[in-house]
Amino acid sequence: MTGKHTDRPLLSGAVVALGGGHGLHASLSALRHVIDQVTAVVTVADNGGSSGRLRDEFGVLPPGDLRMALAALCSDDEWGQTWARVLQHRFAGEGAMRGHSLGNLLIVALWEQLGEHVDGLDWVGKLLDARGRVLPMAVTPMEIHAEVLGHDPSRPDEVTTVRGQVAVATTPGRILGLELDPPDAPACPEAVEAVRTADWVVLGPGSWYSSVIPHLRVGELREALITTEAKVVVTLNLGEQKGETSGYAPEDHLAALLDHAPGLRIHAVLADVSSVKDPEVLEGAVRSLGAELVLAEVAVPGSRSQHDPVRLADAYARIFGGVESFAPWR
């Protein structure tokens, strides 16, 4: 974190943040300083690294993104930051433990002891004294399938099916659409209920097709997102991501969301002021959705890829608190 949060009273209300990886980590690190009820709903399609190995060996949900969300919700005191570091600790060496995260092993151990994914995550949250709850988007491990135009550069007009989160995140070509396998896996009931009863829902930032959009392909969760009375905030990435969103402008990210959930109602779109090359175009796209564009400084100073939780917290506080004027961009 690049700065120290100013002391502010927490806003009253419930927010649900959906995503995975570093993007969700940044958003949760901000949200726990803003509002008193925070729930993370996390993608469960990772198939690489320690998560992929544990998923294959034990048949469990990939724990890595869940672990990162729990670490983000740890408090700033000595207890919270010590446990956050322990949770994120990754073993070195040359043996079977190489590359495994201690937090991943702890989560899987509790799943084996308790036989239930949500209970296991709740117990880890209690151990950490986490400032919120972490839930999986589904209780079945899932695989991402993407239809990609021009995956083979020698055949730019050919559409190829690319399978697996790692492959989708790094694919050449342009992603046309995303599906999950199994296609009819039930959503985590607690996640669906959290979305239905939330005051605010935050989508993004994060890897658009491998962390954010997968939530919109889980039928019950997509329906909850479309029908909830909560106000939906989309937090855009700081730029395109090589591979899955190469060549995307900010408005293309919005279009991709709505392609996968046409009935989604968006209240506000948050973007970094320095990352938007043509704010008038983005504002037009946002207004056409009946939403408000919020441009603010939310990047780590000097970074083109990393959100600053301190700055994000300020922006979220303004949006949730109903402040009428945001950081000027004209």
mmCIF file of C-alpha atoms in Angstrom:
data_model
loop_
_atom_site.group_PDB
_atom_site.id
_atom_site.type_symbol
_atom_site.label_atom_id
_atom_site.label_comp_id
_atom_site.label_asym_id
_atom_site.label_seq_id
_atom_site.Cartn_x
_atom_site.Cartn_y
_atom_site.Cartn_z
ATOM 1 C CA MET A 1 0.000 0.000 0.000
ATOM 2 C CA THR A 2 1.425 3.334 -0.987
ATOM 3 C CA GLY A 3 -0.031 5.553 1.702
ATOM 4 C CA LYS A 4 -1.804 5.621 5.036
ATOM 5 C CA HIS A 5 -5.559 5.750 5.190
ATOM 6 C CA THR A 6 -6.985 8.778 6.896
ATOM 7 C CA ASP A 7 -9.234 7.946 9.813
ATOM 8 C CA ARG A 8 -12.839 8.136 8.696
ATOM 9 C CA PRO A 9 -15.985 6.602 10.151
ATOM 10 C CA LEU A 10 -17.155 3.596 8.201
ATOM 11 C CA LEU A 11 -20.250 4.101 6.117
ATOM 12 C CA SER A 12 -23.192 1.953 7.079
ATOM 13 C CA GLY A 13 -24.219 -0.584 4.480
ATOM 14 C CA ALA A 14 -23.283 -3.762 2.666
ATOM 15 C CA VAL A 15 -21.041 -4.033 -0.373
ATOM 16 C CA VAL A 16 -20.271 -7.133 -2.421
ATOM 17 C CA ALA A 17 -17.088 -7.099 -4.512
ATOM 18 C CA LEU A 18 -16.698 -9.653 -7.292
ATOM 19 C CA GLY A 19 -13.493 -10.635 -9.057
ATOM 20 C CA GLY A 20 -10.232 -12.365 -8.283
ATOM 21 C CA GLY A 21 -6.484 -11.998 -8.030
ATOM 22 C CA HIS A 22 -4.656 -8.710 -7.564
ATOM 23 C CA GLY A 23 -7.549 -6.556 -8.772
ATOM 24 C CA LEU A 24 -9.954 -7.847 -6.146
ATOM 25 C CA HIS A 25 -7.188 -7.650 -3.529
ATOM 26 C CA ALA A 26 -6.767 -3.917 -4.210
ATOM 27 C CA SER A 27 -10.508 -3.290 -4.152
ATOM 28 C CA LEU A 28 -11.039 -5.171 -0.883
ATOM 29 C CA SER A 29 -8.037 -3.448 0.721
ATOM 30 C CA ALA A 30 -9.868 -0.192 -0.013
ATOM 31 C CA LEU A 31 -13.423 -1.243 0.788
ATOM 32 C CA ARG A 32 -12.663 -2.461 4.326
ATOM 33 C CA HIS A 33 -11.757 1.139 5.160
ATOM 34 C CA VAL A 34 -14.970 2.536 3.678
ATOM 35 C CA ILE A 35 -18.041 0.488 4.589
ATOM 36 C CA ASP A 36 -18.927 -1.692 7.536
ATOM 37 C CA GLN A 37 -20.101 -4.845 5.724
ATOM 38 C CA VAL A 38 -17.835 -6.249 2.999
ATOM 39 C CA THR A 39 -18.308 -9.548 1.188
ATOM 40 C CA ALA A 40 -15.973 -10.837 -1.514
ATOM 41 C CA VAL A 41 -17.314 -13.219 -4.151
ATOM 42 C CA VAL A 42 -14.350 -14.871 -5.811
ATOM 43 C CA THR A 43 -13.837 -16.698 -9.092
ATOM 44 C CA VAL A 44 -13.002 -20.421 -8.856
ATOM 45 C CA ALA A 45 -11.630 -21.166 -12.325
ATOM 46 C CA ASP A 46 -7.880 -20.867 -11.684
ATOM 47 C CA ASN A 47 -5.925 -23.841 -13.022
ATOM 48 C CA GLY A 48 -2.318 -22.691 -12.638
ATOM 49 C CA GLY A 49 0.398 -22.668 -9.997
ATOM 50 C CA SER A 50 -0.208 -23.852 -6.447
ATOM 51 C CA SER A 51 -3.985 -23.510 -6.866
ATOM 52 C CA GLY A 52 -4.025 -25.705 -9.939
ATOM 53 C CA ARG A 53 -1.883 -28.364 -8.285
ATOM 54 C CA LEU A 54 -4.101 -28.518 -5.192
ATOM 55 C CA ARG A 55 -7.227 -28.494 -7.337
ATOM 56 C CA ASP A 56 -5.962 -31.468 -9.359
ATOM 57 C CA GLU A 57 -4.662 -33.446 -6.376
ATOM 58 C CA PHE A 58 -7.555 -32.974 -3.949
ATOM 59 C CA GLY A 59 -10.514 -32.136 -6.199
ATOM 60 C CA VAL A 60 -11.164 -28.892 -4.313
ATOM 61 C CA LEU A 61 -11.834 -25.348 -5.413
ATOM 62 C CA PRO A 62 -8.652 -23.519 -6.411
ATOM 63 C CA PRO A 63 -7.812 -21.639 -3.193
ATOM 64 C CA GLY A 64 -5.412 -18.959 -4.439
ATOM 65 C CA ASP A 65 -7.812 -16.127 -5.256
ATOM 66 C CA LEU A 66 -9.805 -16.900 -2.092
ATOM 67 C CA ARG A 67 -6.584 -16.653 -0.079
ATOM 68 C CA MET A 68 -5.700 -13.289 -1.609
ATOM 69 C CA ALA A 69 -9.156 -11.942 -0.791
ATOM 70 C CA LEU A 70 -8.825 -13.055 2.835
ATOM 71 C CA ALA A 71 -5.387 -11.431 3.092
ATOM 72 C CA ALA A 72 -6.801 -8.161 1.731
ATOM 73 C CA LEU A 73 -9.403 -8.096 4.503
ATOM 74 C CA CYS A 74 -6.819 -8.373 7.291
ATOM 75 C CA SER A 75 -6.637 -5.316 9.537
ATOM 76 C CA ASP A 76 -3.738 -2.858 9.582
ATOM 77 C CA ASP A 77 -2.678 -3.738 13.143
ATOM 78 C CA GLU A 78 0.163 -6.112 14.015
ATOM 79 C CA TRP A 79 -2.135 -9.144 14.231
ATOM 80 C CA GLY A 80 -3.740 -8.531 10.863
ATOM 81 C CA GLN A 81 -0.582 -7.711 8.941
ATOM 82 C CA THR A 82 1.344 -10.638 10.464
ATOM 83 C CA TRP A 83 -1.360 -13.072 9.429
ATOM 84 C CA ALA A 84 -1.629 -11.481 5.996
ATOM 85 C CA ARG A 85 2.085 -12.129 5.436
ATOM 86 C CA VAL A 86 1.811 -15.687 6.765
ATOM 87 C CA LEU A 87 -1.178 -16.388 4.554
ATOM 88 C CA GLN A 88 0.673 -15.104 1.484
ATOM 89 C CA HIS A 89 3.968 -16.867 2.309
ATOM 90 C CA ARG A 90 5.140 -19.036 -0.563
ATOM 91 C CA PHE A 91 7.603 -21.882 -0.013
ATOM 92 C CA ALA A 92 10.891 -21.990 -1.887
ATOM 93 C CA GLY A 93 13.193 -24.995 -2.091
ATOM 94 C CA GLU A 94 13.328 -27.705 -4.723
ATOM 95 C CA GLY A 95 10.919 -30.290 -3.332
ATOM 96 C CA ALA A 96 7.190 -30.991 -3.531
ATOM 97 C CA MET A 97 6.362 -27.907 -1.459
ATOM 98 C CA ARG A 98 8.033 -25.498 -3.879
ATOM 99 C CA GLY A 99 5.643 -22.774 -5.003
ATOM 100 C CA HIS A 100 2.857 -23.660 -2.598
ATOM 101 C CA SER A 101 1.357 -20.845 -0.522
ATOM 102 C CA LEU A 102 0.823 -21.539 3.167
ATOM 103 C CA GLY A 103 -2.601 -19.918 2.954
ATOM 104 C CA ASN A 104 -3.631 -22.297 0.187
ATOM 105 C CA LEU A 105 -2.632 -25.279 2.330
ATOM 106 C CA LEU A 106 -4.456 -23.891 5.367
ATOM 107 C CA ILE A 107 -7.656 -23.382 3.391
ATOM 108 C CA VAL A 108 -7.540 -26.878 1.892
ATOM 109 C CA ALA A 109 -6.827 -28.382 5.340
ATOM 110 C CA LEU A 110 -9.949 -26.733 6.765
ATOM 111 C CA TRP A 111 -12.007 -27.896 3.793
ATOM 112 C CA GLU A 112 -10.859 -31.461 4.450
ATOM 113 C CA GLN A 113 -11.561 -31.151 8.190
ATOM 114 C CA LEU A 114 -14.991 -29.569 7.847
ATOM 115 C CA GLY A 115 -16.123 -30.986 4.510
ATOM 116 C CA GLU A 116 -17.649 -27.645 3.482
ATOM 117 C CA HIS A 117 -16.149 -24.796 1.478
ATOM 118 C CA VAL A 118 -17.960 -21.838 3.033
ATOM 119 C CA ASP A 119 -17.451 -23.017 6.622
ATOM 120 C CA GLY A 120 -13.754 -23.493 5.946
ATOM 121 C CA LEU A 121 -13.370 -19.966 4.584
ATOM 122 C CA ASP A 122 -15.340 -18.528 7.502
ATOM 123 C CA TRP A 123 -12.971 -20.243 9.949
ATOM 124 C CA VAL A 124 -9.929 -18.801 8.191
ATOM 125 C CA GLY A 125 -11.604 -15.395 8.384
ATOM 126 C CA LYS A 126 -12.095 -15.833 12.150
ATOM 127 C CA LEU A 127 -8.461 -16.789 12.616
ATOM 128 C CA LEU A 128 -7.338 -13.686 10.740
ATOM 129 C CA ASP A 129 -9.959 -11.414 12.333
ATOM 130 C CA ALA A 130 -10.822 -10.465 8.747
ATOM 131 C CA ARG A 131 -12.872 -7.306 8.166
ATOM 132 C CA GLY A 132 -15.406 -9.065 5.960
ATOM 133 C CA ARG A 133 -16.437 -12.381 4.473
ATOM 134 C CA VAL A 134 -15.003 -14.319 1.522
ATOM 135 C CA LEU A 135 -17.197 -16.615 -0.584
ATOM 136 C CA PRO A 136 -16.606 -18.604 -3.775
ATOM 137 C CA MET A 137 -18.810 -17.773 -6.764
ATOM 138 C CA ALA A 138 -19.645 -21.497 -7.031
ATOM 139 C CA VAL A 139 -18.873 -24.593 -4.982
ATOM 140 C CA THR A 140 -17.704 -26.599 -8.005
ATOM 141 C CA PRO A 141 -14.267 -26.104 -9.597
ATOM 142 C CA MET A 142 -14.828 -24.613 -13.051
ATOM 143 C CA GLU A 143 -12.922 -24.326 -16.294
ATOM 144 C CA ILE A 144 -13.030 -21.300 -18.583
ATOM 145 C CA HIS A 145 -13.650 -21.756 -22.318
ATOM 146 C CA ALA A 146 -13.120 -18.739 -24.553
ATOM 147 C CA GLU A 147 -13.920 -18.338 -28.234
ATOM 148 C CA VAL A 148 -10.946 -16.490 -29.710
ATOM 149 C CA LEU A 149 -10.703 -14.878 -33.133
ATOM 150 C CA GLY A 150 -7.231 -15.092 -34.625
ATOM 151 C CA HIS A 151 -5.707 -17.273 -31.911
ATOM 152 C CA ASP A 152 -3.414 -18.580 -34.636
ATOM 153 C CA PRO A 153 -1.819 -15.474 -36.177
ATOM 154 C CA SER A 154 -1.477 -17.278 -39.494
ATOM 155 C CA ARG A 155 -5.282 -17.712 -39.569
ATOM 156 C CA PRO A 156 -6.641 -14.327 -38.414
ATOM 157 C CA ASP A 157 -10.248 -15.093 -39.451
ATOM 158 C CA GLU A 158 -10.483 -18.439 -37.683
ATOM 159 C CA VAL A 159 -12.273 -18.868 -34.338
ATOM 160 C CA THR A 160 -10.616 -21.223 -31.853
ATOM 161 C CA THR A 161 -11.805 -22.505 -28.471
ATOM 162 C CA VAL A 162 -9.175 -21.821 -25.811
ATOM 163 C CA ARG A 163 -9.535 -23.766 -22.574
ATOM 164 C CA GLY A 164 -8.284 -22.959 -19.072
ATOM 165 C CA GLN A 165 -7.754 -19.768 -17.100
ATOM 166 C CA VAL A 166 -4.020 -19.569 -17.758
ATOM 167 C CA ALA A 167 -4.455 -20.050 -21.510
ATOM 168 C CA VAL A 168 -7.313 -17.542 -21.717
ATOM 169 C CA ALA A 169 -5.378 -14.916 -19.741
ATOM 170 C CA THR A 170 -2.462 -15.081 -22.170
ATOM 171 C CA THR A 171 -4.180 -15.855 -25.453
ATOM 172 C CA PRO A 172 -3.260 -14.053 -28.658
ATOM 173 C CA GLY A 173 -6.178 -12.910 -30.794
ATOM 174 C CA ARG A 174 -9.473 -11.322 -29.696
ATOM 175 C CA ILE A 175 -11.833 -13.004 -27.243
ATOM 176 C CA LEU A 176 -15.377 -13.114 -28.598
ATOM 177 C CA GLY A 177 -17.111 -14.765 -25.683
ATOM 178 C CA LEU A 178 -16.656 -16.804 -22.518
ATOM 179 C CA GLU A 179 -18.317 -19.905 -21.124
ATOM 180 C CA LEU A 180 -17.760 -22.089 -18.079
ATOM 181 C CA ASP A 181 -17.551 -25.855 -17.729
ATOM 182 C CA PRO A 182 -19.692 -27.247 -16.208
ATOM 183 C CA PRO A 183 -22.153 -24.753 -17.716
ATOM 184 C CA ASP A 184 -24.927 -25.364 -15.186
ATOM 185 C CA ALA A 185 -22.914 -25.477 -11.956
ATOM 186 C CA PRO A 186 -24.906 -23.990 -9.066
ATOM 187 C CA ALA A 187 -23.749 -20.724 -7.586
ATOM 188 C CA CYS A 188 -22.704 -20.545 -3.965
ATOM 189 C CA PRO A 189 -26.053 -19.838 -2.213
ATOM 190 C CA GLU A 190 -24.458 -17.462 0.287
ATOM 191 C CA ALA A 191 -22.939 -15.473 -2.599
ATOM 192 C CA VAL A 192 -26.294 -15.176 -4.338
ATOM 193 C CA GLU A 193 -27.960 -14.008 -1.124
ATOM 194 C CA ALA A 194 -25.189 -11.473 -0.495
ATOM 195 C CA VAL A 195 -25.706 -9.926 -3.932
ATOM 196 C CA ARG A 196 -29.486 -9.837 -3.527
ATOM 197 C CA THR A 197 -29.333 -8.040 -0.180
ATOM 198 C CA ALA A 198 -26.377 -5.704 -0.859
ATOM 199 C CA ASP A 199 -26.546 -1.928 -1.033
ATOM 200 C CA TRP A 200 -23.638 -1.784 -3.486
ATOM 201 C CA VAL A 201 -22.002 -4.267 -5.856
ATOM 202 C CA VAL A 202 -18.501 -3.678 -7.217
ATOM 203 C CA LEU A 203 -17.307 -5.422 -10.404
ATOM 204 C CA GLY A 204 -13.600 -5.116 -11.181
ATOM 205 C CA PRO A 205 -10.833 -4.247 -11.409
ATOM 206 C CA GLY A 206 -9.031 -7.393 -12.473
ATOM 207 C CA SER A 207 -8.353 -9.665 -15.412
ATOM 208 C CA TRP A 208 -11.515 -9.008 -17.376
ATOM 209 C CA TYR A 209 -12.181 -12.403 -18.937
ATOM 210 C CA SER A 210 -10.501 -14.648 -16.374
ATOM 211 C CA SER A 211 -11.516 -12.928 -13.101
ATOM 212 C CA VAL A 212 -14.464 -10.564 -13.648
ATOM 213 C CA ILE A 213 -16.688 -11.880 -16.449
ATOM 214 C CA PRO A 214 -16.763 -15.505 -15.128
ATOM 215 C CA HIS A 215 -19.200 -14.328 -12.419
ATOM 216 C CA LEU A 216 -21.624 -13.349 -15.169
ATOM 217 C CA ARG A 217 -21.571 -16.878 -16.620
ATOM 218 C CA VAL A 218 -22.862 -18.557 -13.436
ATOM 219 C CA GLY A 219 -26.608 -18.561 -14.057
ATOM 220 C CA GLU A 220 -27.952 -17.960 -10.537
ATOM 221 C CA LEU A 221 -25.301 -15.368 -9.787
ATOM 222 C CA ARG A 222 -25.902 -13.526 -13.067
ATOM 223 C CA GLU A 223 -29.632 -13.439 -12.332
ATOM 224 C CA ALA A 224 -28.961 -12.046 -8.864
ATOM 225 C CA LEU A 225 -26.710 -9.344 -10.319
ATOM 226 C CA ILE A 226 -29.352 -8.360 -12.876
ATOM 227 C CA THR A 227 -32.281 -8.295 -10.450
ATOM 228 C CA THR A 228 -30.646 -6.947 -7.267
ATOM 229 C CA GLU A 229 -31.717 -3.563 -5.935
ATOM 230 C CA ALA A 230 -28.066 -2.831 -5.167
ATOM 231 C CA LYS A 231 -26.290 -0.101 -7.107
ATOM 232 C CA VAL A 232 -23.602 -1.568 -9.358
ATOM 233 C CA VAL A 233 -20.199 0.102 -9.654
ATOM 234 C CA VAL A 234 -17.801 -1.023 -12.383
ATOM 235 C CA THR A 235 -14.161 -0.269 -11.607
ATOM 236 C CA LEU A 236 -12.199 -0.280 -14.836
ATOM 237 C CA ASN A 237 -8.645 -1.494 -15.248
ATOM 238 C CA LEU A 238 -5.855 0.997 -15.809
ATOM 239 C CA GLY A 239 -5.424 -0.183 -19.378
ATOM 240 C CA GLU A 240 -5.552 -3.155 -21.681
ATOM 241 C CA GLN A 241 -4.143 -6.470 -20.513
ATOM 242 C CA LYS A 242 -1.816 -8.154 -22.959
ATOM 243 C CA GLY A 243 -3.576 -11.241 -24.180
ATOM 244 C CA GLU A 244 -7.191 -11.191 -23.085
ATOM 245 C CA THR A 245 -7.937 -7.473 -23.623
ATOM 246 C CA SER A 246 -5.234 -6.379 -26.048
ATOM 247 C CA GLY A 247 -6.380 -3.300 -27.958
ATOM 248 C CA TYR A 248 -9.351 -2.620 -25.656
ATOM 249 C CA ALA A 249 -10.383 0.951 -24.874
ATOM 250 C CA PRO A 250 -12.204 1.564 -21.555
ATOM 251 C CA GLU A 251 -15.600 1.485 -23.277
ATOM 252 C CA ASP A 252 -14.746 -1.920 -24.800
ATOM 253 C CA HIS A 253 -14.458 -3.334 -21.293
ATOM 254 C CA LEU A 254 -17.989 -2.136 -20.534
ATOM 255 C CA ALA A 255 -19.305 -3.625 -23.778
ATOM 256 C CA ALA A 256 -17.763 -6.990 -22.909
ATOM 257 C CA LEU A 257 -19.534 -7.010 -19.533
ATOM 258 C CA LEU A 258 -22.910 -6.277 -21.079
ATOM 259 C CA ASP A 259 -22.387 -8.848 -23.831
ATOM 260 C CA HIS A 260 -22.283 -11.482 -21.090
ATOM 261 C CA ALA A 261 -25.078 -9.976 -18.942
ATOM 262 C CA PRO A 262 -27.308 -7.805 -21.178
ATOM 263 C CA GLY A 263 -29.715 -6.887 -18.373
ATOM 264 C CA LEU A 264 -27.053 -5.616 -15.988
ATOM 265 C CA ARG A 265 -27.882 -2.139 -14.655
ATOM 266 C CA ILE A 266 -24.831 -0.032 -13.868
ATOM 267 C CA HIS A 267 -24.983 2.952 -11.509
ATOM 268 C CA ALA A 268 -21.427 4.258 -11.791
ATOM 269 C CA VAL A 269 -18.215 3.562 -13.685
ATOM 270 C CA LEU A 270 -14.957 4.369 -11.901
ATOM 271 C CA ALA A 271 -11.826 4.926 -13.996
ATOM 272 C CA ASP A 272 -8.388 6.388 -13.416
ATOM 273 C CA VAL A 273 -8.240 9.889 -14.828
ATOM 274 C CA SER A 274 -4.774 9.413 -16.313
ATOM 275 C CA SER A 275 -5.691 6.130 -18.001
ATOM 276 C CA VAL A 276 -8.567 7.435 -20.111
ATOM 277 C CA LYS A 277 -7.293 8.896 -23.367
ATOM 278 C CA ASP A 278 -10.684 10.091 -24.602
ATOM 279 C CA PRO A 279 -12.972 10.875 -21.652
ATOM 280 C CA GLU A 280 -15.742 12.241 -23.894
ATOM 281 C CA VAL A 281 -16.074 8.883 -25.674
ATOM 282 C CA LEU A 282 -16.134 6.969 -22.398
ATOM 283 C CA GLU A 283 -18.607 9.415 -20.872
ATOM 284 C CA GLY A 284 -20.912 8.949 -23.858
ATOM 285 C CA ALA A 285 -20.774 5.171 -23.462
ATOM 286 C CA VAL A 286 -21.431 5.403 -19.729
ATOM 287 C CA ARG A 287 -24.329 7.850 -20.111
ATOM 288 C CA SER A 288 -25.926 5.585 -22.723
ATOM 289 C CA LEU A 289 -26.169 2.995 -19.934
ATOM 290 C CA GLY A 290 -27.864 5.470 -17.600
ATOM 291 C CA ALA A 291 -24.779 5.517 -15.387
ATOM 292 C CA GLU A 292 -22.389 8.165 -14.080
ATOM 293 C CA LEU A 293 -18.728 8.340 -15.017
ATOM 294 C CA VAL A 294 -16.377 8.935 -12.092
ATOM 295 C CA LEU A 295 -12.826 9.838 -13.049
ATOM 296 C CA ALA A 296 -10.326 10.073 -10.207
ATOM 297 C CA GLU A 297 -6.702 9.338 -9.428
ATOM 298 C CA VAL A 298 -6.847 5.689 -8.353
ATOM 299 C CA ALA A 299 -3.525 4.322 -9.658
ATOM 300 C CA VAL A 300 -0.347 3.886 -7.675
ATOM 301 C CA PRO A 301 1.720 6.966 -8.592
ATOM 302 C CA GLY A 302 3.850 6.138 -11.603
ATOM 303 C CA SER A 303 2.148 2.770 -12.234
ATOM 304 C CA ARG A 304 0.145 1.830 -15.301
ATOM 305 C CA SER A 305 -1.116 -1.461 -13.923
ATOM 306 C CA GLN A 306 -1.636 -1.233 -10.157
ATOM 307 C CA HIS A 307 -4.516 0.389 -8.288
ATOM 308 C CA ASP A 308 -3.739 2.249 -5.064
ATOM 309 C CA PRO A 309 -6.039 1.036 -2.238
ATOM 310 C CA VAL A 310 -5.798 4.418 -0.479
ATOM 311 C CA ARG A 311 -6.955 6.310 -3.552
ATOM 312 C CA LEU A 312 -9.562 3.650 -4.322
ATOM 313 C CA ALA A 313 -10.938 4.029 -0.791
ATOM 314 C CA ASP A 314 -11.353 7.760 -1.312
ATOM 315 C CA ALA A 315 -13.169 7.213 -4.614
ATOM 316 C CA TYR A 316 -15.456 4.516 -3.198
ATOM 317 C CA ALA A 317 -16.270 6.684 -0.183
ATOM 318 C CA ARG A 318 -17.345 9.504 -2.484
ATOM 319 C CA ILE A 319 -19.499 7.201 -4.613
ATOM 320 C CA PHE A 320 -21.155 5.409 -1.679
ATOM 321 C CA GLY A 321 -21.523 8.616 0.293
ATOM 322 C CA GLY A 322 -23.337 10.381 -2.530
ATOM 323 C CA VAL A 323 -20.842 13.194 -3.010
ATOM 324 C CA GLU A 324 -21.981 15.123 -6.055
ATOM 325 C CA SER A 325 -18.630 16.415 -7.314
ATOM 326 C CA PHE A 326 -15.693 14.137 -7.982
ATOM 327 C CA ALA A 327 -12.127 14.820 -9.072
ATOM 328 C CA PRO A 328 -12.358 17.197 -12.068
ATOM 329 C CA TRP A 329 -11.272 15.806 -15.414
ATOM 330 C CA ARG A 330 -12.185 18.505 -17.906
#
